Short mmCIF file of C-alpha atoms and ligand atoms in Angstrom, two decimals:
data_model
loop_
_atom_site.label_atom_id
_atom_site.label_comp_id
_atom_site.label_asym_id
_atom_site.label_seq_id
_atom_site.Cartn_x
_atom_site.Cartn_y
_atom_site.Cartn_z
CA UNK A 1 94.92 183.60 33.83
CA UNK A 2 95.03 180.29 35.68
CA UNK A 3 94.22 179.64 39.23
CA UNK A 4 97.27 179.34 41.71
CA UNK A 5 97.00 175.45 43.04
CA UNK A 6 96.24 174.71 46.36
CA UNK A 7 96.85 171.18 48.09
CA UNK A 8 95.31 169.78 51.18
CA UNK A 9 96.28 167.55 53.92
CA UNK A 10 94.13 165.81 55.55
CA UNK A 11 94.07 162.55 58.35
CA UNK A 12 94.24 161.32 61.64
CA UNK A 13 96.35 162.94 64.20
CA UNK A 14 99.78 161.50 64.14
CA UNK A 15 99.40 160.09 60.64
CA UNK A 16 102.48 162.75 59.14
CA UNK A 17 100.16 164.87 57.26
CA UNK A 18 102.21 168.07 58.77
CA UNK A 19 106.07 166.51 58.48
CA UNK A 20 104.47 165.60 54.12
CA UNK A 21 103.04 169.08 53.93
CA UNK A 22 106.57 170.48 54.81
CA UNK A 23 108.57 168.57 52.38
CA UNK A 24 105.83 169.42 49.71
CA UNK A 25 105.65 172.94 50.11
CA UNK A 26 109.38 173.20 49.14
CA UNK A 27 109.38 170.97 46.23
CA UNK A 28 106.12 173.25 44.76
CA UNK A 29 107.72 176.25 45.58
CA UNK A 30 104.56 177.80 47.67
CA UNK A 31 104.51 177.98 51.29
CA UNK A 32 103.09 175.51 53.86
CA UNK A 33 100.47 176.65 56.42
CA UNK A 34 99.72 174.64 59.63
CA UNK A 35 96.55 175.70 61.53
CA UNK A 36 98.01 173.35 64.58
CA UNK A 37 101.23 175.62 64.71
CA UNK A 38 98.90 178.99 63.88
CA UNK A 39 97.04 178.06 67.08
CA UNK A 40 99.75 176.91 69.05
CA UNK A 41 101.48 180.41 68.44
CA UNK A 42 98.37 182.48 69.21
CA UNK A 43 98.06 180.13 72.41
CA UNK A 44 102.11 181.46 73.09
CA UNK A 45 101.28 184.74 72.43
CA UNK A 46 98.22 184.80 74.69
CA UNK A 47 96.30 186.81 71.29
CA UNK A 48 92.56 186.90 71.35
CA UNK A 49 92.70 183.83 69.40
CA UNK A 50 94.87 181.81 71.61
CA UNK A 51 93.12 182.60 74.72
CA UNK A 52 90.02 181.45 73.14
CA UNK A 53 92.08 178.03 71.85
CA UNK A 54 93.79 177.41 74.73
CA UNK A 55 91.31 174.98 76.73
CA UNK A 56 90.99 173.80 73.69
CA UNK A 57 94.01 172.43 72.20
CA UNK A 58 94.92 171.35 75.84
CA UNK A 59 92.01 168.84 75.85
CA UNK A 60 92.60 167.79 72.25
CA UNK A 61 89.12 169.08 71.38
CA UNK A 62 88.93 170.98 67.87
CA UNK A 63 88.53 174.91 67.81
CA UNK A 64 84.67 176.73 67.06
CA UNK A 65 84.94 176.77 63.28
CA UNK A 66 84.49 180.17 63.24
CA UNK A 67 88.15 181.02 64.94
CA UNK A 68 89.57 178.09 62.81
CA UNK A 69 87.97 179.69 59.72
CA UNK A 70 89.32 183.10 60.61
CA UNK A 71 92.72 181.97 61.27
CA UNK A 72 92.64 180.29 57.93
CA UNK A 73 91.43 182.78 56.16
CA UNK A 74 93.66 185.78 57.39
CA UNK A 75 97.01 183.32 56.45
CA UNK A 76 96.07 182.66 52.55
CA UNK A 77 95.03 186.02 52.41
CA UNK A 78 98.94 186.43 52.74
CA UNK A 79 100.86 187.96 49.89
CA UNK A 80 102.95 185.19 50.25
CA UNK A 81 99.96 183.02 49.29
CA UNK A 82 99.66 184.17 45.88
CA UNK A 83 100.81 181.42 44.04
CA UNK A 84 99.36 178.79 46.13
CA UNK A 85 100.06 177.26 49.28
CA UNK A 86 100.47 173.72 51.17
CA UNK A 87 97.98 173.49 53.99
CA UNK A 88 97.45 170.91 56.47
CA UNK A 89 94.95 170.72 59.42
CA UNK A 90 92.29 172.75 57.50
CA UNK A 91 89.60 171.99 57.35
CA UNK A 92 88.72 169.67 59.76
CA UNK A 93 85.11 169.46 59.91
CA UNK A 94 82.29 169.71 57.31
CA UNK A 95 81.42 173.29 57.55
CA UNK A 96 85.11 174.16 57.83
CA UNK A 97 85.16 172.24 53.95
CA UNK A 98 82.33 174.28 52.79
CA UNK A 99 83.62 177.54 53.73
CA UNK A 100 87.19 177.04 52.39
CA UNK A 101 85.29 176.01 49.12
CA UNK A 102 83.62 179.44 49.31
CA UNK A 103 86.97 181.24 50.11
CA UNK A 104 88.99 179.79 47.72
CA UNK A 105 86.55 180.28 44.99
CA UNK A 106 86.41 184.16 46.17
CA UNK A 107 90.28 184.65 46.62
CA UNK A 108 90.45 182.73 42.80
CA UNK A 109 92.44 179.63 43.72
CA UNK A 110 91.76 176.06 42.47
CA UNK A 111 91.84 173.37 45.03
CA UNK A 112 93.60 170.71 43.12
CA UNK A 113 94.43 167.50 45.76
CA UNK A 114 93.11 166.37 49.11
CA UNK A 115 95.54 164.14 50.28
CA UNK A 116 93.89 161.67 52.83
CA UNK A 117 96.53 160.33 54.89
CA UNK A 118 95.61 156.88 56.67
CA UNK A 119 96.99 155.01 59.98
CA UNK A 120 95.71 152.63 62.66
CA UNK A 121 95.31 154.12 66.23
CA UNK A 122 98.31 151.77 67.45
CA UNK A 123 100.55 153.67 65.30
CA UNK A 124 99.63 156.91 66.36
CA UNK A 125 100.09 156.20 69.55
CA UNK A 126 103.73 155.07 68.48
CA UNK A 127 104.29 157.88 67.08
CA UNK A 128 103.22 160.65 68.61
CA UNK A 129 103.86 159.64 72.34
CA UNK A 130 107.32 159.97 71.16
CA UNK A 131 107.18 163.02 68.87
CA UNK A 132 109.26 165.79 69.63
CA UNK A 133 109.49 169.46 67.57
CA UNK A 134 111.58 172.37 67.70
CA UNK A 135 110.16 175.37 70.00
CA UNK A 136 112.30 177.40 66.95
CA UNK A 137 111.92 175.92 63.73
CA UNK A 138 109.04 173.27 63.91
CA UNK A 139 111.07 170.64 62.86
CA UNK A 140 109.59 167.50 64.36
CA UNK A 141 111.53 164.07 65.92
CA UNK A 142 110.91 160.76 67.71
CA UNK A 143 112.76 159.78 70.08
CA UNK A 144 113.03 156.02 68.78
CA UNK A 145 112.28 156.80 64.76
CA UNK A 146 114.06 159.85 64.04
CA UNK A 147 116.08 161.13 67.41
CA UNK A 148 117.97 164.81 67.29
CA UNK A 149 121.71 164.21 67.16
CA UNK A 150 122.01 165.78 70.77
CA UNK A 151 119.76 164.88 73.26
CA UNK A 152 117.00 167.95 73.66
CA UNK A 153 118.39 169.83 70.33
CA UNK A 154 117.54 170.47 67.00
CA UNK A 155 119.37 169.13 64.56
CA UNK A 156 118.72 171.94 62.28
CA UNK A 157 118.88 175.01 64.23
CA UNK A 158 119.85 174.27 67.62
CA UNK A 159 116.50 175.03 69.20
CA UNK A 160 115.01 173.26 72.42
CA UNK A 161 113.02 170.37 71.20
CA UNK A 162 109.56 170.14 73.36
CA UNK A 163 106.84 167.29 73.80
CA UNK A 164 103.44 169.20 72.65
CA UNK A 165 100.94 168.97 75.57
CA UNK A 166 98.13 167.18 73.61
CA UNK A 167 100.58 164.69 72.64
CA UNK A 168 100.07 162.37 75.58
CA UNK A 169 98.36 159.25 75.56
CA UNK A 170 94.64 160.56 76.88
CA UNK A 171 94.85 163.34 74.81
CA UNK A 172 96.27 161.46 71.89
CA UNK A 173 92.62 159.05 72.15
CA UNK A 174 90.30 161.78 72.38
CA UNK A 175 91.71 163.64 69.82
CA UNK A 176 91.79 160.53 67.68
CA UNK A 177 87.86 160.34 68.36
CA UNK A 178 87.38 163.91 67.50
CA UNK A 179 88.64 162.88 64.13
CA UNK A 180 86.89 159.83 63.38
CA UNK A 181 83.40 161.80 64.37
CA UNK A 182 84.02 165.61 63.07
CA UNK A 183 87.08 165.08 60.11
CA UNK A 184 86.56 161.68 59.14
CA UNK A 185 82.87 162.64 56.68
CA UNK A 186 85.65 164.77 54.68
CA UNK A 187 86.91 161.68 52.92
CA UNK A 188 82.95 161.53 51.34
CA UNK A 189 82.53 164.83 50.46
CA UNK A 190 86.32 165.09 48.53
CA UNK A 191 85.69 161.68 47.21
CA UNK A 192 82.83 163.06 45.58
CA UNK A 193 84.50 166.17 44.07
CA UNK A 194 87.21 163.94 43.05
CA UNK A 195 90.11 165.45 44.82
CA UNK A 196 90.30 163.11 46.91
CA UNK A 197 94.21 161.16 46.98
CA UNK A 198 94.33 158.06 49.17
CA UNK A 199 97.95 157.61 51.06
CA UNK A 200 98.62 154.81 53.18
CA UNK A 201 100.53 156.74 55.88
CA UNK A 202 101.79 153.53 57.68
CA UNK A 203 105.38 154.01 56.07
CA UNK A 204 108.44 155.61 56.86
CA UNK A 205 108.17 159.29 55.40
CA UNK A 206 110.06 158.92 52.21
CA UNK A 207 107.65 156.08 50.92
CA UNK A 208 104.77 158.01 51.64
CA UNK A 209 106.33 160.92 50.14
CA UNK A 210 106.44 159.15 46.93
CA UNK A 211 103.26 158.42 46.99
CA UNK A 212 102.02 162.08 47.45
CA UNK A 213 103.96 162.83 44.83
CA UNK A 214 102.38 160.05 42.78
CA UNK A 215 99.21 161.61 43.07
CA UNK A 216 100.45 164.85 42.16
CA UNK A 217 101.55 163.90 38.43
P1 AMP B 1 97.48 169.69 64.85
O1 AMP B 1 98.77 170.40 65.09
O2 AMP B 1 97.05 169.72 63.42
O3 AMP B 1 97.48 168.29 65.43
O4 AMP B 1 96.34 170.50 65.67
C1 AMP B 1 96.44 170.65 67.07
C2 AMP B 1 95.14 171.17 67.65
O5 AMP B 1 94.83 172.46 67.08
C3 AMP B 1 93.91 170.33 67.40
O6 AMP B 1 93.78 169.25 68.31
C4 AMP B 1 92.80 171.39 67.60
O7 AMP B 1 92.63 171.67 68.97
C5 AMP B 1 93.41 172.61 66.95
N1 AMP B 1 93.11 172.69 65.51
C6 AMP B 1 93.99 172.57 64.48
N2 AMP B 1 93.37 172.70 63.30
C7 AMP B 1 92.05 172.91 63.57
C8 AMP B 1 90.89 173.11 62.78
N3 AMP B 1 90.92 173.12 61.44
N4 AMP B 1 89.70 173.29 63.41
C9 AMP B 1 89.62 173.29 64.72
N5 AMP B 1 90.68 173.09 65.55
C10 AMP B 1 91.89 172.90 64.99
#
């Protein structure tokens, strides 16, 4: 029997590794999981998990690994799962790599790409000062790049588009430096498994899209 493929993406804040992992989870027929949106819903739903996130997320500082782990863990444990998934914000730090290793290798799937997605600060700053998502569906907008039809709606549902609290400016730089010191040494160690798929991210989507796909086939 062969191992149900499982894809990775990784990068900077900001650099579209979310808005790619949603229009490659479609095309592979597997669904996408985002540990940002598992945490911001625990956070919504005041769980055990979001109250310990919270401060967290708020302050743009990344999660103990142990609840992002657990969080992680109890979504591709999902049926749903079976066939592989899309994930993107996991893992973020070294240990975080280590352990998914472990779990995937115990839940029999076969990591098959890391894609690294790349962007200067300046950009993110761009981009995500102006970002905007759906409180319903997650779709995400900018207000200059992408806007909603109607001011404050989704284009896809209807739903009240929100700006996420961590995406202001402050936030925005010290969750930037959170990457460069704790994410950032994952580049190494899925360079060295060869995994690894280098994507300049400083494109519009559909560019970059093609080159994900690129390093798919
Ligand atoms: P994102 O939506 O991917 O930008 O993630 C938003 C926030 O969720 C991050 O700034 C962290 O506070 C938290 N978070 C998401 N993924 C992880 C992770 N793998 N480890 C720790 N914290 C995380």
């Amino acid at each position: 029997m062969s191992l149900a493929d499982v894809y990775v993406f990784a990068g900077p804040p900001g650099s579209g590794k979310g808005t790619q992992a949603k229009l490659l989870a479609p095309k592979l027929n597997v669904p996408h999981i985002s540990l940002g949106d598992l945490l911001r819903e625990a956070v919504r739903n005041a769980s055990k998990v979001g109250q310990i996130a919270k401060n967290y997320l708020d302050a743009g500082k990344l999660v103990p690994d142990n609840v992002a782990i657990d969080v992680a863990e109890e979504a591709v444990k999902n049926e749903e799962c079976r066939n592989g998934f899309v994930i993107d914000g996991f893992p973020r730090t070294l240990e975080q790599a280590v352990l998914f290793d472990k779990m995937l290798d115990k839940l029999k799937f076969n990591l098959k790409r890391v894609f690294y997605i790349d962007i200067p600060l300046e950009e993110i700053l761009k981009r995500l000062t102006g970002r905007r998502s759906c409180r319903t569906c997650g779709a995400i907008y900018h207000l200059t790049f992408s806007p909603p039809k109607a001011e404050g709606k989704c284009d896809v549902c209807g739903g009240e588009l929100y700006q996420r609290r961590d995406d202001t400016d402050e936030v925005i730089r010290v969750r930037y430096e959170v990457y460069k010191k704790q994410t950032a040494p994952l580049i190494d160690y899925y360079t060295k498994t060869g995994k690894l798929a280098y994507i300049n991210g400083n494109k519009d989507v559909a560019e970059v899209f093609k080159e994900v796909n690129k390093a798919i086939s």
